[in-house]
Amino acid sequence: MTRAEMARLGWEACDVILVTGDAYIDHPSFGMALLARFLEAHGYRVGILSQPDWHSAEPFKALGRPRLYFGITAGNMDSMVNRYTSERRIRSDDAYTPGGVAGKRPDRAVIVYAQRVREAFPGVPVVLGGIEASLRRLAHYDYWSEKVRRSVLLDAKADILLYGNAERALLALTRRLDAGEPIGSIRDLRGTVFAVPPGWKPQADWREIDASEIEAPGRPMPPPDPYAVRPMPSAPQPAEGREPVGAKRDRSREVVRLPSFEAVRDDPLHYAHASRVMHLESNPGNARALVQRHGEGPGAREVWVNPPPLPLSTAEMDFIYGLPYARRPHPSYGQAHIPAWEMIKFSVSIMRGCFGGCTFCSITEHEGRIIQSRSEDSILREIEAIRDRTPGFAGHVTDLGGPTANMYRMRCKDPAIERHCRRLSCVYPGICPNLDTDHAPLIRLYRRARQVPGVKRITIGSGVRYDLAVRSPEYVRELVTHHVSGRLKIAPEHTEPGPLSKMMKPGVETFEQFRALFERFSREAGKNQQLIPYFIAAHPGTTDEDMVALALWLKKNGFRPDQVQTFLPTPMALATAMYHSRRNPLRPLARGETVEVVREGRRRRLHKALLRWHDPANWPLIREALLKMGRRDLIGNRPDQLVPWQDAPVGKVKEERPRRRFRGGKDA
């Protein structure tokens, strides 16, 4: 991180300099540390510029000119999500900064950092990566400016962008640059994005397919005339989510042309269509390259997106997570408190990826749907490293998880089916019969981890996918008996079919099944434990009536959320496409299904208030809404009514108090 450290190592220059919007914590939960150690293990000298002052180019000169390239990321979080709430208010803190101080990274950090790097060292290749770049690789709706923006690759004027699990692509790129290959000629790496002139193809025999050939985006057709004579189709028509039947083609030499930036900017229907096609082309086993034109005339450029990276093998995962991390913040921070570090320092990532496909979540778009798991021995070695090397460890491992707690080792039963599948979720509308949902490997891991000397307790901090867990009562028993610290996080998100169908989440009856198991096994273990359910307000597809029904369910079941989450449209998410276009990209758009969208500030506040129905500060807003909805029957002091007619004095609530309470959630 400093010239002095370079001197002690005997370095005259770094091969690669990584610029990050986070504090530098040498731990595999932080992307920059993981990639830096990975490159170091292959012989490269890596420098890190952590949270440089972006107001001038001088701080970007601190480590000199890198021999190969600058790698740029906003950090573990998108810089806009990191700084702004779902109501576009500036957050007062930053969990990835020493002292939790806000304002240490710029808005749209990858663009700003790239600009300063080019000012400091003109001509040095610039490589973008991380979640902010990954989710903005194509034209995307930007909630904070309320418009569709260009690919971040073009706005940053970078040479190449790496998305998803980028270890393989990063190492190959570094080696080829080290061998003298110009970065502008590296066009064949999976998981990369680059700009090319209009009409460019890797080779002349590549076939271009217009996105409308995969699925027409057109507006609904009029009802067919039952007496009209129609010609027989020349070939069977494709079923939803499946490829057309016919002669086999070499998909590795095909590119799908998405609607242009100008088209998706000017027409929300084209935006929804581009989003749907992009997600259909996300399985690395069958995904084709994508191309999207930006601009008209001589200055036009095309953003070319190569297919996603292939999943990492268990051996590759073990190698990456077994590198010699210091497992602590850089010494230059002294004793400064870094909230994100405090949260994860005693936790272990056991897997990557998520096949849930929740439309509001970006994990699938970034890490992929195919689960990539570490071996049990690798995980146990990391637990031992925490025990031996992490300051303050007192025997409590705070998580064995990842994007979810219980998808470890779960994959499609048939590799051939997995390669050809184009479903957006393996668990919605129901769990796919081809999905292996066996929890036995995870149960075995838990039991082995508890036997590690020096480990007194292991709790699970990642959210449990309860629709999978109910298939294994033995897993729920193991979890509840040994690995819950009094409260367990799960995320039903809603109770009503309308919003749940737009989230691609299971019905509330599945939550009830899990709760019954949770409470049963807690009683058997002699423990008083609680579930902490998370819910989303104002998600696309949610009506005011849906939120009232959810509030009544919360009251009936005794849940009083103190902090709740309001839907935040993040780039590339399918729910964001719904929010922007008012269309449902989960189904063919020609069907013309519209989506209820909550955009107005007052309605968003109402939906959030209904989740916190018990707070007297929310009663006036709820009462007003109930009266407009004709639901006077829900105003009063009976247990089956939502809010009283009169406001209660501060700190007092008139209606009957349910017995169970929880204080969970993370304000968004």
mmCIF file with all atom_site columns, N, CA, C and O in Angstrom, residues 417-457:
data_model
loop_
_atom_site.group_PDB
_atom_site.id
_atom_site.type_symbol
_atom_site.label_atom_id
_atom_site.label_alt_id
_atom_site.label_comp_id
_atom_site.label_asym_id
_atom_site.label_entity_id
_atom_site.label_seq_id
_atom_site.pdbx_PDB_ins_code
_atom_site.Cartn_x
_atom_site.Cartn_y
_atom_site.Cartn_z
_atom_site.occupancy
_atom_site.B_iso_or_equiv
_atom_site.pdbx_formal_charge
_atom_site.auth_seq_id
_atom_site.auth_comp_id
_atom_site.auth_asym_id
_atom_site.auth_atom_id
_atom_site.pdbx_PDB_model_num
ATOM 1   N N  . ILE A 1 417 ? -28.270 -31.737 -18.403 1.00 0.00 ? 417 ILE A N  1
ATOM 2   C CA . ILE A 1 417 ? -29.448 -30.887 -18.201 1.00 0.00 ? 417 ILE A CA 1
ATOM 3   C C  . ILE A 1 417 ? -29.011 -29.507 -17.725 1.00 0.00 ? 417 ILE A C  1
ATOM 4   O O  . ILE A 1 417 ? -29.531 -28.484 -18.177 1.00 0.00 ? 417 ILE A O  1
ATOM 5   N N  . GLU A 1 418 ? -28.052 -29.474 -16.815 1.00 0.00 ? 418 GLU A N  1
ATOM 6   C CA . GLU A 1 418 ? -27.563 -28.200 -16.297 1.00 0.00 ? 418 GLU A CA 1
ATOM 7   C C  . GLU A 1 418 ? -27.010 -27.331 -17.417 1.00 0.00 ? 418 GLU A C  1
ATOM 8   O O  . GLU A 1 418 ? -27.258 -26.119 -17.463 1.00 0.00 ? 418 GLU A O  1
ATOM 9   N N  . ARG A 1 419 ? -26.279 -27.922 -18.340 1.00 0.00 ? 419 ARG A N  1
ATOM 10  C CA . ARG A 1 419 ? -25.689 -27.155 -19.436 1.00 0.00 ? 419 ARG A CA 1
ATOM 11  C C  . ARG A 1 419 ? -26.746 -26.555 -20.354 1.00 0.00 ? 419 ARG A C  1
ATOM 12  O O  . ARG A 1 419 ? -26.552 -25.478 -20.908 1.00 0.00 ? 419 ARG A O  1
ATOM 13  N N  . HIS A 1 420 ? -27.870 -27.244 -20.526 1.00 0.00 ? 420 HIS A N  1
ATOM 14  C CA . HIS A 1 420 ? -28.871 -26.810 -21.493 1.00 0.00 ? 420 HIS A CA 1
ATOM 15  C C  . HIS A 1 420 ? -30.009 -25.996 -20.878 1.00 0.00 ? 420 HIS A C  1
ATOM 16  O O  . HIS A 1 420 ? -30.802 -25.404 -21.610 1.00 0.00 ? 420 HIS A O  1
ATOM 17  N N  . CYS A 1 421 ? -30.097 -25.962 -19.575 1.00 0.00 ? 421 CYS A N  1
ATOM 18  C CA . CYS A 1 421 ? -31.236 -25.309 -18.906 1.00 0.00 ? 421 CYS A CA 1
ATOM 19  C C  . CYS A 1 421 ? -31.209 -23.796 -19.119 1.00 0.00 ? 421 CYS A C  1
ATOM 20  O O  . CYS A 1 421 ? -30.146 -23.167 -19.109 1.00 0.00 ? 421 CYS A O  1
ATOM 21  N N  . ARG A 1 422 ? -32.397 -23.217 -19.303 1.00 0.00 ? 422 ARG A N  1
ATOM 22  C CA . ARG A 1 422 ? -32.521 -21.771 -19.453 1.00 0.00 ? 422 ARG A CA 1
ATOM 23  C C  . ARG A 1 422 ? -33.542 -21.184 -18.472 1.00 0.00 ? 422 ARG A C  1
ATOM 24  O O  . ARG A 1 422 ? -34.043 -20.069 -18.661 1.00 0.00 ? 422 ARG A O  1
ATOM 25  N N  . ARG A 1 423 ? -33.845 -21.949 -17.420 1.00 0.00 ? 423 ARG A N  1
ATOM 26  C CA . ARG A 1 423 ? -34.740 -21.427 -16.390 1.00 0.00 ? 423 ARG A CA 1
ATOM 27  C C  . ARG A 1 423 ? -34.070 -20.285 -15.647 1.00 0.00 ? 423 ARG A C  1
ATOM 28  O O  . ARG A 1 423 ? -32.850 -20.286 -15.442 1.00 0.00 ? 423 ARG A O  1
ATOM 29  N N  . LEU A 1 424 ? -34.875 -19.329 -15.181 1.00 0.00 ? 424 LEU A N  1
ATOM 30  C CA . LEU A 1 424 ? -34.349 -18.202 -14.426 1.00 0.00 ? 424 LEU A CA 1
ATOM 31  C C  . LEU A 1 424 ? -34.151 -18.548 -12.956 1.00 0.00 ? 424 LEU A C  1
ATOM 32  O O  . LEU A 1 424 ? -33.460 -17.825 -12.240 1.00 0.00 ? 424 LEU A O  1
ATOM 33  N N  . SER A 1 425 ? -34.766 -19.637 -12.493 1.00 0.00 ? 425 SER A N  1
ATOM 34  C CA . SER A 1 425 ? -34.630 -20.057 -11.100 1.00 0.00 ? 425 SER A CA 1
ATOM 35  C C  . SER A 1 425 ? -34.782 -21.564 -11.024 1.00 0.00 ? 425 SER A C  1
ATOM 36  O O  . SER A 1 425 ? -35.597 -22.154 -11.744 1.00 0.00 ? 425 SER A O  1
ATOM 37  N N  . CYS A 1 426 ? -34.020 -22.183 -10.125 1.00 0.00 ? 426 CYS A N  1
ATOM 38  C CA . CYS A 1 426 ? -34.149 -23.622 -9.911  1.00 0.00 ? 426 CYS A CA 1
ATOM 39  C C  . CYS A 1 426 ? -35.219 -23.950 -8.873  1.00 0.00 ? 426 CYS A C  1
ATOM 40  O O  . CYS A 1 426 ? -35.530 -25.122 -8.659  1.00 0.00 ? 426 CYS A O  1
ATOM 41  N N  . VAL A 1 427 ? -35.780 -22.929 -8.203  1.00 0.00 ? 427 VAL A N  1
ATOM 42  C CA . VAL A 1 427 ? -36.714 -23.177 -7.097  1.00 0.00 ? 427 VAL A CA 1
ATOM 43  C C  . VAL A 1 427 ? -38.040 -22.441 -7.260  1.00 0.00 ? 427 VAL A C  1
ATOM 44  O O  . VAL A 1 427 ? -38.876 -22.456 -6.350  1.00 0.00 ? 427 VAL A O  1
ATOM 45  N N  . TYR A 1 428 ? -38.243 -21.795 -8.398  1.00 0.00 ? 428 TYR A N  1
ATOM 46  C CA . TYR A 1 428 ? -39.507 -21.093 -8.626  1.00 0.00 ? 428 TYR A CA 1
ATOM 47  C C  . TYR A 1 428 ? -40.000 -21.414 -10.033 1.00 0.00 ? 428 TYR A C  1
ATOM 48  O O  . TYR A 1 428 ? -39.188 -21.420 -10.971 1.00 0.00 ? 428 TYR A O  1
ATOM 49  N N  . PRO A 1 429 ? -41.315 -21.688 -10.210 1.00 0.00 ? 429 PRO A N  1
ATOM 50  C CA . PRO A 1 429 ? -42.402 -21.634 -9.222  1.00 0.00 ? 429 PRO A CA 1
ATOM 51  C C  . PRO A 1 429 ? -42.411 -22.794 -8.242  1.00 0.00 ? 429 PRO A C  1
ATOM 52  O O  . PRO A 1 429 ? -43.141 -22.768 -7.256  1.00 0.00 ? 429 PRO A O  1
ATOM 53  N N  . GLY A 1 430 ? -41.634 -23.810 -8.509  1.00 0.00 ? 430 GLY A N  1
ATOM 54  C CA . GLY A 1 430 ? -41.431 -24.910 -7.568  1.00 0.00 ? 430 GLY A CA 1
ATOM 55  C C  . GLY A 1 430 ? -40.011 -25.406 -7.714  1.00 0.00 ? 430 GLY A C  1
ATOM 56  O O  . GLY A 1 430 ? -39.290 -25.042 -8.646  1.00 0.00 ? 430 GLY A O  1
ATOM 57  N N  . ILE A 1 431 ? -39.588 -26.227 -6.776  1.00 0.00 ? 431 ILE A N  1
ATOM 58  C CA . ILE A 1 431 ? -38.221 -26.746 -6.827  1.00 0.00 ? 431 ILE A CA 1
ATOM 59  C C  . ILE A 1 431 ? -38.110 -27.741 -7.979  1.00 0.00 ? 431 ILE A C  1
ATOM 60  O O  . ILE A 1 431 ? -38.892 -28.675 -8.090  1.00 0.00 ? 431 ILE A O  1
ATOM 61  N N  . CYS A 1 432 ? -37.147 -27.520 -8.843  1.00 0.00 ? 432 CYS A N  1
ATOM 62  C CA . CYS A 1 432 ? -36.960 -28.359 -10.025 1.00 0.00 ? 432 CYS A CA 1
ATOM 63  C C  . CYS A 1 432 ? -36.661 -29.793 -9.599  1.00 0.00 ? 432 CYS A C  1
ATOM 64  O O  . CYS A 1 432 ? -35.814 -30.014 -8.714  1.00 0.00 ? 432 CYS A O  1
ATOM 65  N N  . PRO A 1 433 ? -37.319 -30.786 -10.222 1.00 0.00 ? 433 PRO A N  1
ATOM 66  C CA . PRO A 1 433 ? -37.036 -32.183 -9.850  1.00 0.00 ? 433 PRO A CA 1
ATOM 67  C C  . PRO A 1 433 ? -35.612 -32.616 -10.169 1.00 0.00 ? 433 PRO A C  1
ATOM 68  O O  . PRO A 1 433 ? -35.128 -33.620 -9.633  1.00 0.00 ? 433 PRO A O  1
ATOM 69  N N  . ASN A 1 434 ? -34.917 -31.858 -11.031 1.00 0.00 ? 434 ASN A N  1
ATOM 70  C CA . ASN A 1 434 ? -33.530 -32.198 -11.359 1.00 0.00 ? 434 ASN A CA 1
ATOM 71  C C  . ASN A 1 434 ? -32.524 -31.620 -10.369 1.00 0.00 ? 434 ASN A C  1
ATOM 72  O O  . ASN A 1 434 ? -31.325 -31.876 -10.487 1.00 0.00 ? 434 ASN A O  1
ATOM 73  N N  . LEU A 1 435 ? -33.007 -30.825 -9.400  1.00 0.00 ? 435 LEU A N  1
ATOM 74  C CA . LEU A 1 435 ? -32.103 -30.198 -8.442  1.00 0.00 ? 435 LEU A CA 1
ATOM 75  C C  . LEU A 1 435 ? -31.842 -31.134 -7.269  1.00 0.00 ? 435 LEU A C  1
ATOM 76  O O  . LEU A 1 435 ? -32.778 -31.650 -6.649  1.00 0.00 ? 435 LEU A O  1
ATOM 77  N N  . ASP A 1 436 ? -30.580 -31.337 -6.965  1.00 0.00 ? 436 ASP A N  1
ATOM 78  C CA . ASP A 1 436 ? -30.192 -32.141 -5.803  1.00 0.00 ? 436 ASP A CA 1
ATOM 79  C C  . ASP A 1 436 ? -30.275 -31.253 -4.565  1.00 0.00 ? 436 ASP A C  1
ATOM 80  O O  . ASP A 1 436 ? -29.484 -30.321 -4.407  1.00 0.00 ? 436 ASP A O  1
ATOM 81  N N  . THR A 1 437 ? -31.248 -31.533 -3.696  1.00 0.00 ? 437 THR A N  1
ATOM 82  C CA . THR A 1 437 ? -31.441 -30.704 -2.502  1.00 0.00 ? 437 THR A CA 1
ATOM 83  C C  . THR A 1 437 ? -30.958 -31.405 -1.235  1.00 0.00 ? 437 THR A C  1
ATOM 84  O O  . THR A 1 437 ? -31.390 -31.073 -0.133  1.00 0.00 ? 437 THR A O  1
ATOM 85  N N  . ASP A 1 438 ? -30.064 -32.359 -1.383  1.00 0.00 ? 438 ASP A N  1
ATOM 86  C CA . ASP A 1 438 ? -29.565 -33.133 -0.244  1.00 0.00 ? 438 ASP A CA 1
ATOM 87  C C  . ASP A 1 438 ? -28.763 -32.235 0.704   1.00 0.00 ? 438 ASP A C  1
ATOM 88  O O  . ASP A 1 438 ? -27.780 -31.607 0.303   1.00 0.00 ? 438 ASP A O  1
ATOM 89  N N  . HIS A 1 439 ? -29.187 -32.180 1.968   1.00 0.00 ? 439 HIS A N  1
ATOM 90  C CA . HIS A 1 439 ? -28.484 -31.386 2.975   1.00 0.00 ? 439 HIS A CA 1
ATOM 91  C C  . HIS A 1 439 ? -27.430 -32.203 3.735   1.00 0.00 ? 439 HIS A C  1
ATOM 92  O O  . HIS A 1 439 ? -26.765 -31.661 4.621   1.00 0.00 ? 439 HIS A O  1
ATOM 93  N N  . ALA A 1 440 ? -27.281 -33.474 3.383   1.00 0.00 ? 440 ALA A N  1
ATOM 94  C CA . ALA A 1 440 ? -26.352 -34.332 4.132   1.00 0.00 ? 440 ALA A CA 1
ATOM 95  C C  . ALA A 1 440 ? -24.920 -33.794 4.136   1.00 0.00 ? 440 ALA A C  1
ATOM 96  O O  . ALA A 1 440 ? -24.253 -33.810 5.187   1.00 0.00 ? 440 ALA A O  1
ATOM 97  N N  . PRO A 1 441 ? -24.375 -33.290 2.990   1.00 0.00 ? 441 PRO A N  1
ATOM 98  C CA . PRO A 1 441 ? -23.011 -32.748 3.054   1.00 0.00 ? 441 PRO A CA 1
ATOM 99  C C  . PRO A 1 441 ? -22.881 -31.570 4.012   1.00 0.00 ? 441 PRO A C  1
ATOM 100 O O  . PRO A 1 441 ? -21.850 -31.430 4.687   1.00 0.00 ? 441 PRO A O  1
ATOM 101 N N  . LEU A 1 442 ? -23.910 -30.732 4.092   1.00 0.00 ? 442 LEU A N  1
ATOM 102 C CA . LEU A 1 442 ? -23.846 -29.579 4.993   1.00 0.00 ? 442 LEU A CA 1
ATOM 103 C C  . LEU A 1 442 ? -23.953 -30.031 6.447   1.00 0.00 ? 442 LEU A C  1
ATOM 104 O O  . LEU A 1 442 ? -23.252 -29.495 7.326   1.00 0.00 ? 442 LEU A O  1
ATOM 105 N N  . ILE A 1 443 ? -24.804 -30.997 6.719   1.00 0.00 ? 443 ILE A N  1
ATOM 106 C CA . ILE A 1 443 ? -24.907 -31.527 8.083   1.00 0.00 ? 443 ILE A CA 1
ATOM 107 C C  . ILE A 1 443 ? -23.563 -32.113 8.508   1.00 0.00 ? 443 ILE A C  1
ATOM 108 O O  . ILE A 1 443 ? -23.094 -31.877 9.635   1.00 0.00 ? 443 ILE A O  1
ATOM 109 N N  . ARG A 1 444 ? -22.942 -32.871 7.615   1.00 0.00 ? 444 ARG A N  1
ATOM 110 C CA . ARG A 1 444 ? -21.633 -33.464 7.925   1.00 0.00 ? 444 ARG A CA 1
ATOM 111 C C  . ARG A 1 444 ? -20.593 -32.375 8.184   1.00 0.00 ? 444 ARG A C  1
ATOM 112 O O  . ARG A 1 444 ? -19.774 -32.488 9.115   1.00 0.00 ? 444 ARG A O  1
ATOM 113 N N  . LEU A 1 445 ? -20.622 -31.303 7.385   1.00 0.00 ? 445 LEU A N  1
ATOM 114 C CA . LEU A 1 445 ? -19.693 -30.195 7.598   1.00 0.00 ? 445 LEU A CA 1
ATOM 115 C C  . LEU A 1 445 ? -19.909 -29.565 8.969   1.00 0.00 ? 445 LEU A C  1
ATOM 116 O O  . LEU A 1 445 ? -18.940 -29.299 9.698   1.00 0.00 ? 445 LEU A O  1
ATOM 117 N N  . TYR A 1 446 ? -21.152 -29.302 9.332   1.00 0.00 ? 446 TYR A N  1
ATOM 118 C CA . TYR A 1 446 ? -21.441 -28.715 10.644  1.00 0.00 ? 446 TYR A CA 1
ATOM 119 C C  . TYR A 1 446 ? -20.870 -29.585 11.765  1.00 0.00 ? 446 TYR A C  1
ATOM 120 O O  . TYR A 1 446 ? -20.248 -29.080 12.716  1.00 0.00 ? 446 TYR A O  1
ATOM 121 N N  . ARG A 1 447 ? -21.093 -30.882 11.651  1.00 0.00 ? 447 ARG A N  1
ATOM 122 C CA . ARG A 1 447 ? -20.656 -31.783 12.726  1.00 0.00 ? 447 ARG A CA 1
ATOM 123 C C  . ARG A 1 447 ? -19.135 -31.846 12.817  1.00 0.00 ? 447 ARG A C  1
ATOM 124 O O  . ARG A 1 447 ? -18.577 -31.868 13.926  1.00 0.00 ? 447 ARG A O  1
ATOM 125 N N  . ARG A 1 448 ? -18.468 -31.851 11.673  1.00 0.00 ? 448 ARG A N  1
ATOM 126 C CA . ARG A 1 448 ? -17.007 -31.853 11.706  1.00 0.00 ? 448 ARG A CA 1
ATOM 127 C C  . ARG A 1 448 ? -16.466 -30.531 12.241  1.00 0.00 ? 448 ARG A C  1
ATOM 128 O O  . ARG A 1 448 ? -15.482 -30.512 13.002  1.00 0.00 ? 448 ARG A O  1
ATOM 129 N N  . ALA A 1 449 ? -17.094 -29.425 11.853  1.00 0.00 ? 449 ALA A N  1
ATOM 130 C CA . ALA A 1 449 ? -16.622 -28.110 12.292  1.00 0.00 ? 449 ALA A CA 1
ATOM 131 C C  . ALA A 1 449 ? -16.733 -27.960 13.806  1.00 0.00 ? 449 ALA A C  1
ATOM 132 O O  . ALA A 1 449 ? -15.873 -27.327 14.439  1.00 0.00 ? 449 ALA A O  1
ATOM 133 N N  . ARG A 1 450 ? -17.761 -28.528 14.390  1.00 0.00 ? 450 ARG A N  1
ATOM 134 C CA . ARG A 1 450 ? -17.933 -28.417 15.847  1.00 0.00 ? 450 ARG A CA 1
ATOM 135 C C  . ARG A 1 450 ? -16.842 -29.167 16.611  1.00 0.00 ? 450 ARG A C  1
ATOM 136 O O  . ARG A 1 450 ? -16.621 -28.897 17.798  1.00 0.00 ? 450 ARG A O  1
ATOM 137 N N  . GLN A 1 451 ? -16.186 -30.112 15.918  1.00 0.00 ? 451 GLN A N  1
ATOM 138 C CA . GLN A 1 451 ? -15.149 -30.906 16.582  1.00 0.00 ? 451 GLN A CA 1
ATOM 139 C C  . GLN A 1 451 ? -13.761 -30.274 16.502  1.00 0.00 ? 451 GLN A C  1
ATOM 140 O O  . GLN A 1 451 ? -12.813 -30.811 17.085  1.00 0.00 ? 451 GLN A O  1
ATOM 141 N N  . VAL A 1 452 ? -13.623 -29.147 15.795  1.00 0.00 ? 452 VAL A N  1
ATOM 142 C CA . VAL A 1 452 ? -12.314 -28.504 15.683  1.00 0.00 ? 452 VAL A CA 1
ATOM 143 C C  . VAL A 1 452 ? -11.877 -28.019 17.069  1.00 0.00 ? 452 VAL A C  1
ATOM 144 O O  . VAL A 1 452 ? -12.621 -27.291 17.741  1.00 0.00 ? 452 VAL A O  1
ATOM 145 N N  . PRO A 1 453 ? -10.686 -28.402 17.542  1.00 0.00 ? 453 PRO A N  1
ATOM 146 C CA . PRO A 1 453 ? -10.228 -27.951 18.858  1.00 0.00 ? 453 PRO A CA 1
ATOM 147 C C  . PRO A 1 453 ? -10.212 -26.426 18.948  1.00 0.00 ? 453 PRO A C  1
ATOM 148 O O  . PRO A 1 453 ? -9.784  -25.743 18.020  1.00 0.00 ? 453 PRO A O  1
ATOM 149 N N  . GLY A 1 454 ? -10.690 -25.924 20.050  1.00 0.00 ? 454 GLY A N  1
ATOM 150 C CA . GLY A 1 454 ? -10.720 -24.478 20.259  1.00 0.00 ? 454 GLY A CA 1
ATOM 151 C C  . GLY A 1 454 ? -12.009 -23.816 19.823  1.00 0.00 ? 454 GLY A C  1
ATOM 152 O O  . GLY A 1 454 ? -12.235 -22.649 20.119  1.00 0.00 ? 454 GLY A O  1
ATOM 153 N N  . VAL A 1 455 ? -12.860 -24.550 19.102  1.00 0.00 ? 455 VAL A N  1
ATOM 154 C CA . VAL A 1 455 ? -14.147 -24.007 18.672  1.00 0.00 ? 455 VAL A CA 1
ATOM 155 C C  . VAL A 1 455 ? -15.203 -24.384 19.707  1.00 0.00 ? 455 VAL A C  1
ATOM 156 O O  . VAL A 1 455 ? -15.453 -25.563 19.963  1.00 0.00 ? 455 VAL A O  1
ATOM 157 N N  . LYS A 1 456 ? -15.806 -23.365 20.294  1.00 0.00 ? 456 LYS A N  1
ATOM 158 C CA . LYS A 1 456 ? -16.827 -23.598 21.316  1.00 0.00 ? 456 LYS A CA 1
ATOM 159 C C  . LYS A 1 456 ? -18.235 -23.538 20.738  1.00 0.00 ? 456 LYS A C  1
ATOM 160 O O  . LYS A 1 456 ? -19.142 -24.196 21.247  1.00 0.00 ? 456 LYS A O  1
ATOM 161 N N  . ARG A 1 457 ? -18.382 -22.719 19.701  1.00 0.00 ? 457 ARG A N  1
ATOM 162 C CA . ARG A 1 457 ? -19.727 -22.527 19.159  1.00 0.00 ? 457 ARG A CA 1
ATOM 163 C C  . ARG A 1 457 ? -19.643 -22.072 17.711  1.00 0.00 ? 457 ARG A C  1
ATOM 164 O O  . ARG A 1 457 ? -18.746 -21.294 17.349  1.00 0.00 ? 457 ARG A O  1
#
